[in-house]
Coordinates of N, CA, C and O in Angstrom, one line a residue:
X1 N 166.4 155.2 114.8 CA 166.9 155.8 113.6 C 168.4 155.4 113.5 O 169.2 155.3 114.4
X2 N 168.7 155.4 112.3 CA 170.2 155.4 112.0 C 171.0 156.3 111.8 O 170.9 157.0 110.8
X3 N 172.3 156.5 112.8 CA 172.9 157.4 113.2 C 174.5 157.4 111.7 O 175.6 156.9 112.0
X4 N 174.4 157.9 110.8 CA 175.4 158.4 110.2 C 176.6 159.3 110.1 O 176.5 160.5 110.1
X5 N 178.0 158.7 110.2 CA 178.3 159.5 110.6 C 179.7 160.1 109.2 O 180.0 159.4 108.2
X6 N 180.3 161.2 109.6 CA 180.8 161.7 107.9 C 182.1 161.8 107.9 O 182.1 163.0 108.0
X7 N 183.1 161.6 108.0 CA 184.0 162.5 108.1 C 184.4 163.8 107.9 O 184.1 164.3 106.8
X8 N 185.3 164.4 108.9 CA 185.0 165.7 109.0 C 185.5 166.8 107.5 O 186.6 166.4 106.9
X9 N 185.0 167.7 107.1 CA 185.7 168.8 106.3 C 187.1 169.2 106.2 O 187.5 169.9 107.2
X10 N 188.1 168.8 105.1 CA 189.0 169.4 105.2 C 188.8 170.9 104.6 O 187.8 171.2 104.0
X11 N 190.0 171.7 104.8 CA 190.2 173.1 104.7 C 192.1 173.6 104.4 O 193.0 173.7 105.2
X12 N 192.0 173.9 103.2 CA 193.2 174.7 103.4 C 192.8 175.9 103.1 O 191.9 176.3 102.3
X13 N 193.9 176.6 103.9 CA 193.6 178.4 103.7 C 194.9 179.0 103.4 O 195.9 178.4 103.7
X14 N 194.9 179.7 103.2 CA 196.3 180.4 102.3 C 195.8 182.2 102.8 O 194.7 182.7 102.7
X15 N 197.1 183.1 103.2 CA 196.8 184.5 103.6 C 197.2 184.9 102.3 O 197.1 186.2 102.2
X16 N 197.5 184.4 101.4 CA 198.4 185.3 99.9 C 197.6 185.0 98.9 O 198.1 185.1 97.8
X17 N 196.3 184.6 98.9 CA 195.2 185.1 97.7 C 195.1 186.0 97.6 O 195.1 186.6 98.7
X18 N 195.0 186.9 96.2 CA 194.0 188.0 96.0 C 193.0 188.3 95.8 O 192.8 189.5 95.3
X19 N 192.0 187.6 96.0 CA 190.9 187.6 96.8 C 190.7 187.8 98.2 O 191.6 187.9 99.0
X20 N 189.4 187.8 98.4 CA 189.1 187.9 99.9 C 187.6 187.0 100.2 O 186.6 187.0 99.5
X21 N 187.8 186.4 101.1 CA 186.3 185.6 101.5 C 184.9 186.5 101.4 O 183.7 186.4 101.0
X22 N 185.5 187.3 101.9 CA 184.0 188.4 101.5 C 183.9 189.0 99.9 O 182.9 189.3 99.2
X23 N 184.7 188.9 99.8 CA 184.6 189.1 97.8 C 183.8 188.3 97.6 O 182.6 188.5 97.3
X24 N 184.5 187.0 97.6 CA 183.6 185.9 96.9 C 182.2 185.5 97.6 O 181.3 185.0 97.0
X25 N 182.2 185.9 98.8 CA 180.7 185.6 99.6 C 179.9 186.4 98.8 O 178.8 185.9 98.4
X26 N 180.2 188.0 98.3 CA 179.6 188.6 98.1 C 178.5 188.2 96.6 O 177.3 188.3 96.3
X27 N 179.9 187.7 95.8 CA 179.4 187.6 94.3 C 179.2 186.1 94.5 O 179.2 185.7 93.4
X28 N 179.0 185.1 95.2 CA 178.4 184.5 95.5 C 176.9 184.2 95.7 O 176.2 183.3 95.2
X29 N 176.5 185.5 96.7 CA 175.4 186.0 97.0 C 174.4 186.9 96.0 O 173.2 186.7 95.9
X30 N 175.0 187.4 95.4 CA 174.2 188.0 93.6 C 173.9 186.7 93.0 O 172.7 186.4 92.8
X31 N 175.0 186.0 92.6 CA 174.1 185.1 91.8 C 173.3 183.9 92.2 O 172.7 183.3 91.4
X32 N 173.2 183.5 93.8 CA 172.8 182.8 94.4 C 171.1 183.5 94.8 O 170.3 183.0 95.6
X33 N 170.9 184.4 94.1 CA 169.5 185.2 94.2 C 168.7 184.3 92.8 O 167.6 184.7 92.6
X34 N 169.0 183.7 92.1 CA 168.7 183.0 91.1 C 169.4 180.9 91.2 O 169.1 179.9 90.6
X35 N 170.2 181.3 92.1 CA 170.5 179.1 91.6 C 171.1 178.8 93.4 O 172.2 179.1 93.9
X36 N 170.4 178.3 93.7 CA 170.7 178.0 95.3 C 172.2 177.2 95.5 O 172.7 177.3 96.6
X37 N 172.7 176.6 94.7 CA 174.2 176.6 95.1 C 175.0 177.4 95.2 O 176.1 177.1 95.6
X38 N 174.7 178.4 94.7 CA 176.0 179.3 94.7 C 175.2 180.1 96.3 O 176.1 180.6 96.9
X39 N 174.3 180.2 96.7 CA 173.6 180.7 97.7 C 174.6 179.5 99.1 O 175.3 179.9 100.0
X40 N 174.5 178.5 98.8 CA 175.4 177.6 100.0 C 176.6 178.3 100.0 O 176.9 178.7 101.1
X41 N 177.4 178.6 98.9 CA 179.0 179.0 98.6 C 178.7 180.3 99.5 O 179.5 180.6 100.3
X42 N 177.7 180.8 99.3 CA 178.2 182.1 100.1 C 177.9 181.9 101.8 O 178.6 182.2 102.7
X43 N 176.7 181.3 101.9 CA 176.8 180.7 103.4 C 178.2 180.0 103.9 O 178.7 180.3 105.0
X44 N 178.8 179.1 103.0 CA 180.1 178.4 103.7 C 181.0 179.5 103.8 O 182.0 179.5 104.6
X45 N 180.9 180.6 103.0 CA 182.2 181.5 103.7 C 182.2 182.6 104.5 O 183.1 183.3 105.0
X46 N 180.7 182.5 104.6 CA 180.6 183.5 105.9 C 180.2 182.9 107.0 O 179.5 183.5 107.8
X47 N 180.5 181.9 107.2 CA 180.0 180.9 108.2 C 182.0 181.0 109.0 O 183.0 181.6 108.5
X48 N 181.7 180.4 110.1 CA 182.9 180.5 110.6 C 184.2 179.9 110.6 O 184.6 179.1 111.4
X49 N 184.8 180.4 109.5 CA 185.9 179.6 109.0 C 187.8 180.4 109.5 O 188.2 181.5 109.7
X50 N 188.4 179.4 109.6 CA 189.6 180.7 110.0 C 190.1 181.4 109.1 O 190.0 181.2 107.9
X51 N 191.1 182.6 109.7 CA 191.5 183.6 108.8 C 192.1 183.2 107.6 O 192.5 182.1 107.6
X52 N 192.2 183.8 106.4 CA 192.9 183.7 105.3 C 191.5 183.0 104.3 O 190.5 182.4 104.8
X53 N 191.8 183.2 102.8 CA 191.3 182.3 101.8 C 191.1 180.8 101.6 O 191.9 180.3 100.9
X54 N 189.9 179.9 102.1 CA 190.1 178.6 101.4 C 190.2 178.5 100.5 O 189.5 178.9 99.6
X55 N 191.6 177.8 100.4 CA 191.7 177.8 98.5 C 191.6 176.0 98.2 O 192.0 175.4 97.1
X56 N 191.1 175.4 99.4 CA 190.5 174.2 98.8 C 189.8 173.3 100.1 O 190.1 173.0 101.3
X57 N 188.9 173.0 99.5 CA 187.6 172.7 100.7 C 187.2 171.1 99.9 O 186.8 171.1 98.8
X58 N 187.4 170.0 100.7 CA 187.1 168.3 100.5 C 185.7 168.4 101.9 O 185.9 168.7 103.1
X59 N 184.6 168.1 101.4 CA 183.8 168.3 101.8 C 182.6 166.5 102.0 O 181.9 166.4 101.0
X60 N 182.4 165.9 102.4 CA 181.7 164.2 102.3 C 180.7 164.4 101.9 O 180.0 165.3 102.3
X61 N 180.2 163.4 101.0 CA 179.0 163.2 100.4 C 178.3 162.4 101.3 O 177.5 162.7 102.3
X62 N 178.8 160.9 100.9 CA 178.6 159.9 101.3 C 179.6 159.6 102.1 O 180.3 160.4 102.6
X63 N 179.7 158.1 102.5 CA 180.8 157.4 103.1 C 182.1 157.1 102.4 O 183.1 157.1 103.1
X64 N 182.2 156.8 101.0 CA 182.8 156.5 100.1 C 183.3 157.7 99.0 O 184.0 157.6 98.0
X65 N 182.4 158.9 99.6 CA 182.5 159.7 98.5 C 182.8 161.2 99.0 O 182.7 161.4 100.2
X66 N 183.2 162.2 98.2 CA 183.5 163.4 98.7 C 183.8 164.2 97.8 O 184.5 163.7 96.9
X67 N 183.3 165.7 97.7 CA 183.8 166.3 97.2 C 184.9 167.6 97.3 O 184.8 168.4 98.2
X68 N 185.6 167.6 96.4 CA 186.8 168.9 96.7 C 186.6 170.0 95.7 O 186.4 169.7 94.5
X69 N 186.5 171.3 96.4 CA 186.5 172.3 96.0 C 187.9 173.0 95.9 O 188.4 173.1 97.0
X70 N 188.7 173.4 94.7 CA 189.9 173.9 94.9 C 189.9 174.8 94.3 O 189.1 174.7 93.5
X71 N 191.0 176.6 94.4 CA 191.3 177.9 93.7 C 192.6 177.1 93.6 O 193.3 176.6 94.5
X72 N 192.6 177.1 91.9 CA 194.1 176.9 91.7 C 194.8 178.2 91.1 O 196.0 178.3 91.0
X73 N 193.9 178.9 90.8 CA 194.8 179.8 89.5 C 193.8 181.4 89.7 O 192.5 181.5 89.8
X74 N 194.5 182.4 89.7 CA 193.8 183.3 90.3 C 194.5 184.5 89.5 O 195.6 184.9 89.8
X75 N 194.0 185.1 88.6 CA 194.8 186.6 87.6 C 193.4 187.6 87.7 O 192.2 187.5 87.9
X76 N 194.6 188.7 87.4 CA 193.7 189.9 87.2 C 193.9 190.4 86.1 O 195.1 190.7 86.0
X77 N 193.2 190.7 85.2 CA 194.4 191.3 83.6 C 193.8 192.3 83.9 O 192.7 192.3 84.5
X78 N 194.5 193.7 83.3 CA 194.4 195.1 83.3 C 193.7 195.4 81.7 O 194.2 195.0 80.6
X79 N 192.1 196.2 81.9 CA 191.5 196.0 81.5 C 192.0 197.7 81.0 O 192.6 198.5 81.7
X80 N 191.6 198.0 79.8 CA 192.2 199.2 79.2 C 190.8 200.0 79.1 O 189.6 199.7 78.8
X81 N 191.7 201.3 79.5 CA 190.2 202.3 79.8 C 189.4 202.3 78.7 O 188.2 202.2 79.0
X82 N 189.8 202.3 77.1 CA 189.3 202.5 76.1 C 188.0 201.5 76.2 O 186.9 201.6 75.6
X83 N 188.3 200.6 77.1 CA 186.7 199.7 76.8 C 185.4 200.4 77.4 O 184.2 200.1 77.0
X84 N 185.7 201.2 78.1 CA 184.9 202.1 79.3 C 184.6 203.3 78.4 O 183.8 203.9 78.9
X85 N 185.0 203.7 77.5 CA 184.6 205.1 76.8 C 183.4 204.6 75.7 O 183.2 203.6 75.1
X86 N 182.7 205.8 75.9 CA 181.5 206.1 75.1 C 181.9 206.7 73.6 O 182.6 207.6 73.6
X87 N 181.6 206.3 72.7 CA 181.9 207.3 71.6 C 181.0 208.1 71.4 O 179.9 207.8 71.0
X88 N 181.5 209.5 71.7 CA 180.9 210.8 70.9 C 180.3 210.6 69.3 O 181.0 211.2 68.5
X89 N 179.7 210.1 69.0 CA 178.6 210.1 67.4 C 178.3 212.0 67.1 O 178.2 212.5 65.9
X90 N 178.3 212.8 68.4 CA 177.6 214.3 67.8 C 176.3 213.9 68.2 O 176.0 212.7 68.2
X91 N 175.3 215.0 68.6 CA 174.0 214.9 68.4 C 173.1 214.4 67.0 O 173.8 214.4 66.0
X92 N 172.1 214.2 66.9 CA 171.8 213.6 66.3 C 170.0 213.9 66.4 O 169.3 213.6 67.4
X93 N 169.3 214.6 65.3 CA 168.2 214.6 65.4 C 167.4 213.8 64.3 O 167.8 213.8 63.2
X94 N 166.4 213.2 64.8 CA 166.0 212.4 63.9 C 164.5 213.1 63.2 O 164.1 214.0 63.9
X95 N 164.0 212.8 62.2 CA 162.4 213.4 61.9 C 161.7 212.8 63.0 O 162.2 212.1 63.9
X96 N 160.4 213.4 62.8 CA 159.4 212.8 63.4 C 158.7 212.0 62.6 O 158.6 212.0 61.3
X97 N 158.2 211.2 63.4 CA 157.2 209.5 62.3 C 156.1 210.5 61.3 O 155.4 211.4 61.8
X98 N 156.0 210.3 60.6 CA 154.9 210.7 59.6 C 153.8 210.8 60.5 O 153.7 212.0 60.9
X99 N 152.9 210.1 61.1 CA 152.1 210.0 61.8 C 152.3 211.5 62.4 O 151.5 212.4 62.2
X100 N 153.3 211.7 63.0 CA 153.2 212.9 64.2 C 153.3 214.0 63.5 O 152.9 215.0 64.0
X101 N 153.7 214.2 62.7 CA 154.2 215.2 61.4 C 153.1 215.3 60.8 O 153.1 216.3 60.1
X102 N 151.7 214.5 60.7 CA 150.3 215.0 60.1 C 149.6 215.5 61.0 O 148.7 216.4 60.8
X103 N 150.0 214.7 62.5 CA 149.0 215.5 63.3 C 149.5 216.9 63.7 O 148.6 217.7 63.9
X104 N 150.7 217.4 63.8 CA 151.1 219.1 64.1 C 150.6 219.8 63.0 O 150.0 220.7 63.3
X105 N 150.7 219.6 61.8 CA 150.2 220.4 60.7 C 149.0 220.7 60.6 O 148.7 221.8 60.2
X106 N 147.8 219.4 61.0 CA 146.9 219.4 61.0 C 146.0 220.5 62.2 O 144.9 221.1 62.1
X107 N 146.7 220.4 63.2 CA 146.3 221.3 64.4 C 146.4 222.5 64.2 O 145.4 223.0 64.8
X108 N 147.3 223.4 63.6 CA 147.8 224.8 63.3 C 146.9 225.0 62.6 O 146.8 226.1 62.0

């Protein structure tokens, strides 16, 4: 057989993401319950990588070929409570379907 060989994985990692490897492993792992790549994403970062965020992973296809994974840009916007509130409408009783309203009258 023929012995292939790859070059190896680059990795940079950065300690000043605001993220965390297990963040993203985790939501990784939800949607990887439905599309098997994102299921690899979470195996590569819980696999044994060193401390801190990769924020960019060059990975070999082929011989000639490779690809890179990079976090370039990372925000959090503050999400305003008002989106989280329920509006109060008041109770609210509706009739009953006609149907149900012939059969109680009908019973008495």
């Amino acid at each position: 057989p023929k012995v292939r060989t790859l070059n190896p994985v680059s990795l940079l990692v950065t300690h000043d993401f605001p993220l965390t490897k297990q963040q993203v492993a985790s939501i990784a792992e939800v949607v990887g319950a439905s599309e098997e790549r994102y299921a690899s994403v979470s195996r590569f970062l819980t696999s044994k990588l060193p401390d801190g965020f990769p924020v960019q992973s060059t990975i070999p296809l082929f011989h000639a070929l490779s690809a890179t994974i990079s976090f370039t840009q990372c925000n959090f916007d503050t999400i305003p409570d008002s989106v989280f509130e329920v509006p109060d409408y008041g109770p609210k009783v509706l009739p009953d379907p006609p149907s149900l309203s012939a059969s109680r009258h009908s019973s008495s």
